Coordinates of C-alpha atoms in Angstrom, one line a residue:
X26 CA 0.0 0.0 0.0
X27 CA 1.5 3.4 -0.9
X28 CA 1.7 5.8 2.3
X29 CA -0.5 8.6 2.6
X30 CA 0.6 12.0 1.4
X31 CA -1.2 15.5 1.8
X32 CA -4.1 14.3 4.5
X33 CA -5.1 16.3 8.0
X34 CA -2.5 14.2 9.8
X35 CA 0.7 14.7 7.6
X36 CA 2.8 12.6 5.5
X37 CA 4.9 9.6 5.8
X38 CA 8.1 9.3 3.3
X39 CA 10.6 7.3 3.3
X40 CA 14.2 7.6 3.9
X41 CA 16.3 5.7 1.5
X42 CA 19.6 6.1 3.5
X43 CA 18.2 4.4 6.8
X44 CA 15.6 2.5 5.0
X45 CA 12.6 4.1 8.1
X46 CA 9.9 6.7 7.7
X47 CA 9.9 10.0 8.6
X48 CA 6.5 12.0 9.1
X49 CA 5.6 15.6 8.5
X50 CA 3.1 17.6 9.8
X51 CA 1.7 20.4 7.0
X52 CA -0.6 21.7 9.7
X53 CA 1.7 24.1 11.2
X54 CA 2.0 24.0 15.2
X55 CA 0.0 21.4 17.5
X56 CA -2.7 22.6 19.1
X57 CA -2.7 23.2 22.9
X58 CA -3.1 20.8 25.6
X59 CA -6.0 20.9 27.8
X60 CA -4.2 21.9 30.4
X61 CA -2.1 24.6 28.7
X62 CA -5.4 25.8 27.6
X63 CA -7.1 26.3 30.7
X64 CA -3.8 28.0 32.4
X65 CA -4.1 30.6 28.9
X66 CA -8.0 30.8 30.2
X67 CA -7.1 31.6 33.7
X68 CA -4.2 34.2 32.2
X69 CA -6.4 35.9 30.2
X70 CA -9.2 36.8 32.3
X71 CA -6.7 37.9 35.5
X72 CA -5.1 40.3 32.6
X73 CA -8.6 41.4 31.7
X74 CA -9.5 42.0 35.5
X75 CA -5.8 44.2 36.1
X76 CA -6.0 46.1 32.7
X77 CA -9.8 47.5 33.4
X78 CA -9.0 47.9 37.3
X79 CA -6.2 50.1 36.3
X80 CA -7.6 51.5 33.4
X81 CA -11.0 52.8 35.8
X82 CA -8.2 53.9 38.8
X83 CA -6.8 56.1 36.6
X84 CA -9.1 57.8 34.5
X85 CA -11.5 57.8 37.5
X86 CA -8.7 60.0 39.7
X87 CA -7.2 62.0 36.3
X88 CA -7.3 65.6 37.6
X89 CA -5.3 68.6 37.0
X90 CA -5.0 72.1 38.7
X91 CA -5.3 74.7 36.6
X92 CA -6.5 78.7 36.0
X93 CA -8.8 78.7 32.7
X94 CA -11.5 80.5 31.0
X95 CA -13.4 77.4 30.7
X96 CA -16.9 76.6 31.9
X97 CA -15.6 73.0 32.9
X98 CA -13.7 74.5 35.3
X99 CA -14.1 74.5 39.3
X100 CA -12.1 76.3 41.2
X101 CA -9.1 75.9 39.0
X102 CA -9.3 72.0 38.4
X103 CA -10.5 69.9 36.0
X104 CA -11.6 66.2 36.6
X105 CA -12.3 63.3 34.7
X106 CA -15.9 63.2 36.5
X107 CA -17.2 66.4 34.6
X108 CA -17.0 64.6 31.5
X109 CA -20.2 62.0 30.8
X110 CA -18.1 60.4 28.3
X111 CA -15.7 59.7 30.9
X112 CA -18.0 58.4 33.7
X113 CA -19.3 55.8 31.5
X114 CA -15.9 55.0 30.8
X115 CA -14.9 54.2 34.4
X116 CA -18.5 52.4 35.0
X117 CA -18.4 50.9 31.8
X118 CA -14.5 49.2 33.0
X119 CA -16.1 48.2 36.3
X120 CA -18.3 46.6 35.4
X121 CA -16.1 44.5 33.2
X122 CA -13.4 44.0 36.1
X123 CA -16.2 42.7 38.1
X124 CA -17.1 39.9 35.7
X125 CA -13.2 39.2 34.4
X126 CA -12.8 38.0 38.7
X127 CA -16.5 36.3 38.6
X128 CA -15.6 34.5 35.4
X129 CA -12.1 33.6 36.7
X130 CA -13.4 32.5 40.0
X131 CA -16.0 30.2 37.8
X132 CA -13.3 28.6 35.7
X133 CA -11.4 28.2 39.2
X134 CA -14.1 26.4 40.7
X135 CA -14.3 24.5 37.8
X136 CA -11.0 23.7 36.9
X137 CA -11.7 24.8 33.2
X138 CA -14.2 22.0 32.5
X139 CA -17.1 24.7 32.7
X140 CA -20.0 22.3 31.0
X141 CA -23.2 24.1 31.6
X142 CA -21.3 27.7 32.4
X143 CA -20.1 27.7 29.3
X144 CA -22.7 29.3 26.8
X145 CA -23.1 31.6 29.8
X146 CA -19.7 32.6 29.8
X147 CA -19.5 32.9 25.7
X148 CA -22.1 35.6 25.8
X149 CA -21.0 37.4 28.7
X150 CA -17.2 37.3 26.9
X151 CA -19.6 38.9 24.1
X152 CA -21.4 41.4 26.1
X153 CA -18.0 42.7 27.3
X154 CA -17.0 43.2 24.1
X155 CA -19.3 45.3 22.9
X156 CA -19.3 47.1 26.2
X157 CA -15.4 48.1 25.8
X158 CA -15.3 49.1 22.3
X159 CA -18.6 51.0 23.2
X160 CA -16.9 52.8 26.0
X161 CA -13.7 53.6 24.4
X162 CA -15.0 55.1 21.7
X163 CA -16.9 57.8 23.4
X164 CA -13.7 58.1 25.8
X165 CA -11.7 58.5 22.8
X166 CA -14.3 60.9 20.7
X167 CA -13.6 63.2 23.6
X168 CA -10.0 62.7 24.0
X169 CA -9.4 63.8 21.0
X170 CA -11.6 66.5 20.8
X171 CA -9.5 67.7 23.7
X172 CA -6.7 66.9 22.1
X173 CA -7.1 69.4 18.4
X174 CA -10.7 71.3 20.1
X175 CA -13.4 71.9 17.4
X176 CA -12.9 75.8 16.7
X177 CA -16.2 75.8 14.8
X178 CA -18.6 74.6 17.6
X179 CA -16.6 76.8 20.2
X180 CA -14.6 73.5 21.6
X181 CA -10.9 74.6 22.6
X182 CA -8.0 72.6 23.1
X183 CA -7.1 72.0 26.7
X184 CA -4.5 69.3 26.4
X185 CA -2.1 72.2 25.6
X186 CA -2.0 72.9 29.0
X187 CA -3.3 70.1 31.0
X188 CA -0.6 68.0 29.8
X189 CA -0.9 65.6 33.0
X190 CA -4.3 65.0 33.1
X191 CA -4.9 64.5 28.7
X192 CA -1.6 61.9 29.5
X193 CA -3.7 59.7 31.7
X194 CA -6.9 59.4 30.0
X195 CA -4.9 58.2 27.0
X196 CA -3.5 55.8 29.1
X197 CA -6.6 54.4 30.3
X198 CA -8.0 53.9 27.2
X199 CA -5.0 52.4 25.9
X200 CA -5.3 50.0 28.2
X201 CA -8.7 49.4 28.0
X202 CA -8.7 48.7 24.8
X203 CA -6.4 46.1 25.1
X204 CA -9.1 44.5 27.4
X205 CA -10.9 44.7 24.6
X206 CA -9.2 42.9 22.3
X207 CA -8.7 40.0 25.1
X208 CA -12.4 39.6 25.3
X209 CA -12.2 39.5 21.5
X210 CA -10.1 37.0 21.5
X211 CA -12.4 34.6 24.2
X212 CA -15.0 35.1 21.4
X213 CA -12.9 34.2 18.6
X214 CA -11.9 31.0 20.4
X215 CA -15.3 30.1 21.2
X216 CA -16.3 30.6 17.9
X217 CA -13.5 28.7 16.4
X218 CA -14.3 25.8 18.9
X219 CA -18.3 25.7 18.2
X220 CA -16.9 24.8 14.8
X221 CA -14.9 22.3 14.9
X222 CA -17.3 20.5 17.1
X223 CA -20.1 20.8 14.7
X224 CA -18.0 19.3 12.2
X225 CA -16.9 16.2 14.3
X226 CA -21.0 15.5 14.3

């Protein structure tokens, strides 16, 4: 029988110096183990929880003194609070910190073999995802209109000056958006592993 060449699981040929077989794999890397893929799991959603913790600290205390002719101004300092954009921001990041530590004390609990949690979870990744981008958008609208101003609707630039407090807001949504994306990946893997299963029935 001639061997196999070109299939899912590789190819055998053989070696005419040795007379054995050698095998080659044409589908790039193994997947992981079951274990490595729960440890990536649990990695994932503790990054998740410290990126929007840190993300919400800092945007939530961003605050700058400072002596403007501005109407968002209080006694010469400006905080992140007396932007909407930016409350929802820091609510919108809480909220998502709180379920990145309930869904990593779930897959805790369940030692990655979440069974019935895990539709649950798949939405909830989804719902996350939507609920970052959603925030950082807005976060990021103002940022930048901060940033250049809008001359035309009266908007000024303040990030001239408030140097310090513009610096941190950028940072937080840096950083939540790389949340973002790791909630984008849970839904890409989910995705991916709905699939194959489907095709194994």
């Amino acid at each position: 029988m001639e061997a196999q060449t070109g299939t899912e699981m590789g190819a055998t040929q053989p070696d005419t110096g040795s007379g054995t077989t050698r095998a080659y794999n044409f589908n790039g890397p193994p997947p992981l183990k079951p274990n490595q893929g729960i440890l990536v799991n649990y990695i994932l959603r503790f990054v998740a929880f410290l990126l929007t913790f840190i993300s919400a600290v800092v945007l939530g205390a961003a605050k700058e003194t400072v002596i403007l002719s501005n109407s968002t101004i209080q006694n010469g300092i400006i905080k992140s609070t007396q932007f909407a954009a930016y409350v929802y921001f820091v609510i919108a990041n809480v909220v998502v910190l709180i379920y990145s530590l309930a869904s990593l004390m779930i897959s805790i609990a369940n030692r990655g073999v979440l069974g019935r949690f895990t539709v649950p979870l798949s939405i909830g990744d989804l719902m996350m995802v939507i609920l970052l981008y959603s925030c950082n958008g807005a976060a990021a609208a103002v940022s930048i209109l901060s940033d250049n101003g809008q001359p035309n609707t009266g908007w000024n630039s303040i990030c001239r000056v408030l140097t310090k407090f513009c610096g941190s807001i950028k940072a937080s949504i840096v950083l939540s958006m790389f949340a973002g994306v790791v909630y984008f990946l849970f839904v890409v893997s989910a995705l991916v592993g709905n699939r194959k299963q489907l095709q194994i029935r």
